[in-house]
Coordinates of C-alpha atoms in Angstrom, one line a residue:
M1 CA 4.2 63.6 -22.4
N2 CA 0.6 63.2 -21.2
G3 CA -1.7 62.7 -24.1
G4 CA -5.4 63.6 -24.4
D5 CA -6.9 66.9 -23.5
G6 CA -7.2 66.6 -19.7
A7 CA -6.2 69.1 -17.0
S8 CA -2.6 67.7 -16.9
S9 CA -2.3 66.9 -20.6
Y10 CA 0.6 68.2 -22.7
A11 CA -1.9 69.8 -25.1
R12 CA -3.1 72.1 -22.4
N13 CA 0.2 72.7 -20.6
S14 CA 2.8 73.4 -23.3
S15 CA 2.7 77.2 -23.4
Y16 CA 6.5 77.4 -22.8
Q17 CA 7.2 75.4 -25.9
R18 CA 4.7 77.4 -27.9
G19 CA 6.6 80.5 -26.8
A20 CA 9.7 79.1 -28.3
I21 CA 8.0 78.5 -31.7
E22 CA 6.6 82.0 -31.7
A23 CA 10.0 83.4 -30.8
A24 CA 11.5 81.6 -33.8
E25 CA 8.8 82.5 -36.3
A26 CA 10.3 85.6 -37.8
L27 CA 13.7 83.9 -38.1
L28 CA 12.3 80.7 -39.5
R29 CA 10.3 82.6 -42.2
K30 CA 13.4 84.7 -43.1
E31 CA 15.7 81.7 -43.4
I32 CA 13.3 79.7 -45.6
N33 CA 12.9 82.7 -47.9
T34 CA 16.7 83.4 -48.0
R35 CA 18.2 79.9 -48.0
L36 CA 15.8 77.6 -49.6
D37 CA 16.8 77.1 -53.3
I38 CA 13.9 76.2 -55.4
T39 CA 14.7 77.9 -58.7
D40 CA 16.5 74.9 -60.4
H41 CA 14.1 72.3 -59.2
S42 CA 10.6 71.2 -60.1
Y43 CA 8.3 69.9 -57.4
S44 CA 5.2 67.8 -57.7
S45 CA 5.2 67.6 -53.9
F46 CA 7.2 69.1 -51.1
T47 CA 7.8 67.0 -48.1
I48 CA 8.1 68.3 -44.5
A49 CA 8.8 66.3 -41.3
D50 CA 8.4 67.4 -37.7
F51 CA 10.6 65.3 -35.5
G52 CA 9.3 65.0 -31.9
C53 CA 5.9 66.6 -32.7
S54 CA 4.3 65.4 -29.4
S55 CA 0.5 65.5 -29.2
G56 CA -0.6 69.1 -28.7
P57 CA -1.3 72.1 -30.9
N58 CA 2.2 73.4 -31.0
T59 CA 3.3 71.2 -33.9
I60 CA 0.3 72.5 -35.9
L61 CA 1.3 76.1 -35.2
A62 CA 4.9 75.3 -36.4
V63 CA 3.6 73.6 -39.6
D64 CA 1.3 76.5 -40.3
I65 CA 4.2 78.9 -40.1
I66 CA 6.4 76.7 -42.4
I67 CA 3.6 76.2 -45.0
Q68 CA 2.9 79.9 -45.1
A69 CA 6.6 80.7 -45.5
L70 CA 6.8 78.1 -48.3
H71 CA 3.8 79.6 -50.1
D72 CA 5.4 83.0 -50.0
K73 CA 8.7 81.6 -51.3
F74 CA 7.1 79.8 -54.2
S75 CA 4.9 82.8 -55.1
S76 CA 7.8 85.2 -55.1
S77 CA 10.5 82.9 -56.7
L78 CA 8.3 81.0 -59.2
P79 CA 5.2 83.2 -59.8
N80 CA 4.2 81.4 -62.9
T81 CA 4.4 77.9 -61.4
T82 CA 1.8 76.1 -59.5
T83 CA 2.7 75.7 -55.9
P84 CA 3.3 72.0 -55.1
Q85 CA 1.3 69.8 -52.8
F86 CA 2.7 69.7 -49.3
Q87 CA 3.1 66.4 -47.4
V88 CA 3.7 66.7 -43.7
Y89 CA 5.0 63.8 -41.6
F90 CA 4.4 64.1 -37.8
N91 CA 6.9 62.0 -36.0
D92 CA 7.3 61.0 -32.4
V93 CA 7.8 57.9 -30.2
S94 CA 5.1 55.2 -30.5
R95 CA 3.5 56.0 -27.2
T96 CA 2.6 59.5 -28.4
D97 CA -1.1 60.2 -28.6
F98 CA -1.4 60.6 -32.4
N99 CA -5.2 60.3 -32.1
A100 CA -5.3 63.4 -30.0
L101 CA -2.9 65.2 -32.4
F102 CA -4.9 64.3 -35.6
A103 CA -8.1 65.4 -33.9
L104 CA -6.7 68.9 -33.7
L105 CA -5.8 69.1 -37.4
P106 CA -8.0 71.6 -39.3
P107 CA -10.2 69.8 -41.8
Q108 CA -9.3 72.3 -44.6
R109 CA -5.6 72.3 -44.0
P110 CA -3.4 73.0 -47.1
Y111 CA -1.3 69.8 -46.7
F112 CA -1.6 66.1 -46.5
A113 CA -0.7 64.6 -43.1
S114 CA 0.7 61.3 -41.9
G115 CA 1.9 60.0 -38.5
V116 CA 5.2 58.4 -38.3
P117 CA 5.8 56.6 -34.9
G118 CA 9.4 55.8 -34.0
S119 CA 12.6 57.2 -32.4
F120 CA 14.1 60.1 -34.4
Y121 CA 17.5 58.9 -33.4
G122 CA 17.3 56.3 -36.2
N123 CA 16.4 56.5 -39.8
L124 CA 12.6 56.9 -40.4
F125 CA 12.4 57.7 -44.1
P126 CA 14.7 55.3 -45.9
N127 CA 13.0 55.9 -49.3
A128 CA 12.0 59.6 -48.8
H129 CA 13.8 62.8 -49.6
L130 CA 12.7 65.4 -47.1
N131 CA 12.7 69.0 -48.4
L132 CA 12.4 70.5 -45.0
A133 CA 13.0 68.8 -41.6
Y134 CA 12.1 70.5 -38.4
S135 CA 12.3 69.8 -34.7
S136 CA 11.2 72.0 -31.8
C137 CA 12.0 71.4 -28.1
A138 CA 12.5 67.6 -28.6
L139 CA 16.3 67.4 -28.8
C140 CA 16.7 67.5 -25.1
W141 CA 15.3 64.0 -24.6
L142 CA 17.9 61.3 -24.5
S143 CA 17.4 58.0 -26.3
D144 CA 18.4 56.2 -23.2
L145 CA 20.0 56.8 -19.8
P146 CA 23.7 56.4 -19.3
P147 CA 24.0 52.9 -17.6
E148 CA 26.6 54.2 -15.1
L149 CA 23.9 56.2 -13.3
T150 CA 22.5 53.1 -11.7
D151 CA 25.7 51.2 -11.3
T152 CA 26.6 51.3 -7.6
S153 CA 30.3 50.8 -8.4
S154 CA 30.5 53.7 -10.8
P155 CA 31.6 57.3 -9.8
A156 CA 28.5 58.4 -11.8
Y157 CA 26.1 56.5 -9.6
N158 CA 23.4 59.1 -9.0
R159 CA 22.3 58.3 -5.4
G160 CA 19.4 60.4 -4.1
K161 CA 19.2 62.5 -7.3
I162 CA 17.0 62.2 -10.4
H163 CA 19.0 64.5 -12.7
Y164 CA 22.5 65.8 -13.3
T165 CA 21.8 69.3 -11.9
G166 CA 23.1 69.5 -8.4
A167 CA 24.8 66.1 -8.9
S168 CA 28.5 65.2 -9.2
A169 CA 30.7 66.1 -12.2
E170 CA 30.8 62.4 -13.1
V171 CA 27.0 62.4 -13.5
A172 CA 27.0 65.5 -15.6
R173 CA 29.7 64.0 -17.9
A174 CA 27.7 60.8 -18.3
Y175 CA 24.7 62.8 -19.4
S176 CA 26.8 64.9 -21.7
C177 CA 28.4 61.9 -23.4
Q178 CA 25.0 60.3 -24.0
Y179 CA 23.7 63.5 -25.5
R180 CA 26.7 63.7 -27.8
K181 CA 26.1 60.1 -29.0
D182 CA 22.4 60.8 -29.5
I183 CA 22.8 64.0 -31.5
K184 CA 25.3 62.4 -33.8
L185 CA 22.8 59.6 -34.4
F186 CA 20.1 62.2 -35.1
L187 CA 22.3 64.1 -37.5
H188 CA 23.5 61.0 -39.3
A189 CA 19.9 59.8 -39.9
R190 CA 18.7 63.2 -41.1
S191 CA 21.7 63.5 -43.5
Q192 CA 20.5 60.4 -45.2
E193 CA 17.0 61.6 -45.5
L194 CA 17.3 65.3 -46.5
A195 CA 16.9 65.9 -50.2
E196 CA 19.4 67.8 -52.2
N197 CA 19.1 71.5 -51.2
G198 CA 16.9 70.4 -48.3
L199 CA 17.0 72.3 -45.0
M200 CA 16.7 71.4 -41.4
A201 CA 15.5 73.9 -38.7
L202 CA 16.0 73.0 -35.0
I203 CA 14.8 74.7 -31.9
V204 CA 16.8 73.2 -29.0
P205 CA 16.2 73.8 -25.3
G206 CA 19.5 74.8 -23.7
V207 CA 21.4 76.8 -21.1
P208 CA 23.9 79.6 -21.7
D209 CA 27.5 78.9 -22.4
G210 CA 29.4 78.5 -19.2
F211 CA 26.3 77.6 -17.3
L212 CA 27.2 74.0 -16.6
D213 CA 30.6 75.1 -15.2
C214 CA 29.3 77.7 -12.8
Q215 CA 27.9 77.7 -9.3
E216 CA 24.4 78.5 -10.6
A217 CA 24.2 75.0 -12.2
S218 CA 24.9 73.3 -8.9
T219 CA 22.2 75.1 -7.0
G220 CA 19.6 72.8 -8.5
S221 CA 16.6 73.0 -10.7
E222 CA 12.9 72.2 -10.6
F223 CA 13.9 68.6 -11.3
D224 CA 15.9 68.7 -8.0
L225 CA 12.8 70.0 -6.2
L226 CA 10.9 67.0 -7.5
G227 CA 13.7 64.7 -6.6
S228 CA 13.7 66.0 -3.0
C229 CA 9.9 65.3 -2.8
L230 CA 10.6 61.7 -3.8
M231 CA 13.3 61.4 -1.2
D232 CA 10.9 62.8 1.4
M233 CA 8.4 60.1 0.4
A234 CA 11.1 57.5 0.7
R235 CA 12.1 58.6 4.2
E236 CA 8.4 58.3 5.1
G237 CA 8.2 54.8 3.7
R238 CA 5.8 55.7 0.9
I239 CA 8.3 54.5 -1.7
K240 CA 11.7 52.8 -1.4
E241 CA 14.9 54.8 -1.5
E242 CA 16.4 52.3 -4.0
E243 CA 13.5 53.2 -6.3
V244 CA 14.6 56.9 -6.2
D245 CA 18.3 55.9 -6.8
S246 CA 17.3 54.0 -9.9
F247 CA 15.1 56.8 -11.3
N248 CA 16.8 59.4 -13.5
L249 CA 15.3 61.8 -16.0
P250 CA 16.4 61.3 -19.6
I251 CA 16.7 65.0 -20.3
Y252 CA 19.8 67.1 -21.1
Y253 CA 20.2 70.8 -21.8
S254 CA 23.1 71.7 -24.1
T255 CA 24.9 75.0 -24.3
P256 CA 25.1 76.7 -27.8
K257 CA 28.8 75.9 -28.0
E258 CA 28.4 72.3 -27.1
L259 CA 25.7 71.8 -29.7
E260 CA 27.7 73.7 -32.4
D261 CA 30.8 71.5 -31.6
I262 CA 28.8 68.3 -31.9
I263 CA 27.3 69.3 -35.3
K264 CA 30.7 70.4 -36.6
S265 CA 32.5 67.2 -35.4
N266 CA 29.8 65.1 -37.0
G267 CA 30.5 66.6 -40.3
E268 CA 27.5 65.3 -42.2
L269 CA 25.4 68.5 -42.0
K270 CA 26.7 72.0 -42.1
I271 CA 25.6 75.0 -40.0
D272 CA 24.0 77.7 -42.1
K273 CA 22.9 79.7 -39.0
I274 CA 23.0 79.2 -35.2
E275 CA 21.9 81.7 -32.6
T276 CA 20.1 82.0 -29.3
L277 CA 16.5 83.1 -29.5
G278 CA 15.2 86.1 -27.5
S279 CA 14.4 85.5 -23.9
I280 CA 11.6 83.0 -23.4
G281 CA 10.9 83.2 -19.7
A282 CA 8.9 80.6 -17.9
Q283 CA 7.4 83.5 -15.9
G284 CA 5.8 84.9 -19.0
T285 CA 4.4 81.7 -20.4
M286 CA 3.6 80.1 -17.0
P287 CA 2.7 83.1 -14.8
D288 CA 1.4 81.3 -11.8
L289 CA 2.2 78.4 -9.5
E290 CA -0.6 76.1 -10.8
S291 CA 0.6 76.4 -14.4
R292 CA 4.2 75.6 -13.4
V293 CA 3.1 72.5 -11.6
L294 CA 0.8 71.3 -14.4
Y295 CA 3.5 71.9 -17.0
L296 CA 6.0 69.6 -15.1
R297 CA 3.3 67.0 -14.5
A298 CA 2.3 67.0 -18.2
V299 CA 6.0 66.4 -19.1
L300 CA 7.0 63.9 -16.4
E301 CA 3.9 62.1 -15.2
G302 CA 4.3 59.2 -17.6
L303 CA 7.9 58.5 -16.5
V304 CA 7.0 58.7 -12.8
R305 CA 4.0 56.4 -13.3
T306 CA 6.0 53.8 -15.1
H307 CA 8.7 53.7 -12.4
F308 CA 6.8 54.3 -9.2
G309 CA 3.1 53.5 -10.0
H310 CA 0.2 55.8 -10.3
Q311 CA -0.6 55.8 -6.6
I312 CA 2.0 58.4 -5.7
L313 CA 1.2 60.9 -8.5
D314 CA -1.2 63.3 -6.7
D315 CA 0.8 63.2 -3.5
L316 CA 4.1 63.8 -5.3
F317 CA 2.9 66.8 -7.3
D318 CA 1.1 68.3 -4.2
R319 CA 4.4 68.2 -2.4
Y320 CA 6.1 69.6 -5.4
A321 CA 3.7 72.6 -5.5
L322 CA 4.4 73.3 -1.8
K323 CA 8.1 73.4 -2.3
L324 CA 7.9 75.3 -5.6
A325 CA 5.8 78.0 -3.9
H326 CA 8.7 78.8 -1.6
S327 CA 11.5 78.4 -4.2
S328 CA 13.4 81.0 -6.1
F329 CA 11.7 79.8 -9.3
I330 CA 8.6 81.6 -8.1
L331 CA 10.2 84.2 -5.7
Q332 CA 13.2 85.2 -8.0
P333 CA 12.4 83.9 -11.5
Q334 CA 14.9 86.2 -13.1
T335 CA 17.8 84.2 -11.5
H336 CA 16.9 81.0 -13.4
R337 CA 18.0 81.1 -17.0
S338 CA 17.1 78.8 -19.8
I339 CA 17.4 79.5 -23.5
M340 CA 16.3 78.2 -26.9
I341 CA 18.9 77.6 -29.6
F342 CA 17.9 78.1 -33.2
A343 CA 20.0 76.2 -35.8
L344 CA 19.6 75.9 -39.5
L345 CA 21.4 73.0 -41.2
S346 CA 21.9 71.7 -44.7
R347 CA 23.6 68.8 -46.3
C348 CA 27.4 68.7 -46.9
Y349 CA 28.4 67.7 -50.4
D350 CA 32.0 66.8 -49.6
I351 CA 31.3 63.7 -47.5

């Protein structure tokens, strides 16, 4: 994600993710009020962690929603008890612009804040007991790419593509297997960190059940448009085709059934609730061509720069804008479906 507050920063181009948080707000408040058991516990402090916070204002919105829901819960359940102090940990990978994030924090916030750099696919709080863990729109990022994508002898070698959409079934399976491994690592780490009676709320970007098996999935995505721009540049000699072949996006979108199956097979956390949030259309949160281009640039520019160099960035996203303008993403936005999956998990006591 692009840090800072510039024109192509994530902070200024993450309205789609903000829409997911807003869509989940009522459900998140309800589940905290209904399922969080605080009656038999005393709290001097209450710890919250946002895994995959990124560097924009969305994580602050999510934390504000959670803190208000907790205030309401303590006030209604323990009216004669002082509300505990809240400690919030903001976690993301070490390259995240934590300076930009902390500059956005309100000075009179009702919680203490700490930054925790590191991959959430491992244990980050070996000595802490989190009362509430949260992650929004981060569990689509893989910890690493499947190695077979760049192995020329593998059936999953992803020649001329930068993602699994529109690629072979072997490529899609490689992505799916990596995603399953990663989510199991994430669940294992959180099961070690959650306090007794702690909760974990997830908002996971996904696609509808059956999507990956249908024709619609093979017709491509905005990632495919970007990949075709890179191939055009390779044919023109601006970059090498081998560079495109070795570039794959570490992003995977699960179906609700797939995510549910992974959680159940892992067995360390149980599902208290899982459902698909109401429609969060990109057309509503990114209504024009420029906002769509800036959104993708904010998300992917760092990956492109690292692999190809900064010299191609403006040319690449200019080409992408031209192709996007004539694509069905703009002309027929209702035909392209993405969803957000809400899941509420808690610890299993029989493991």
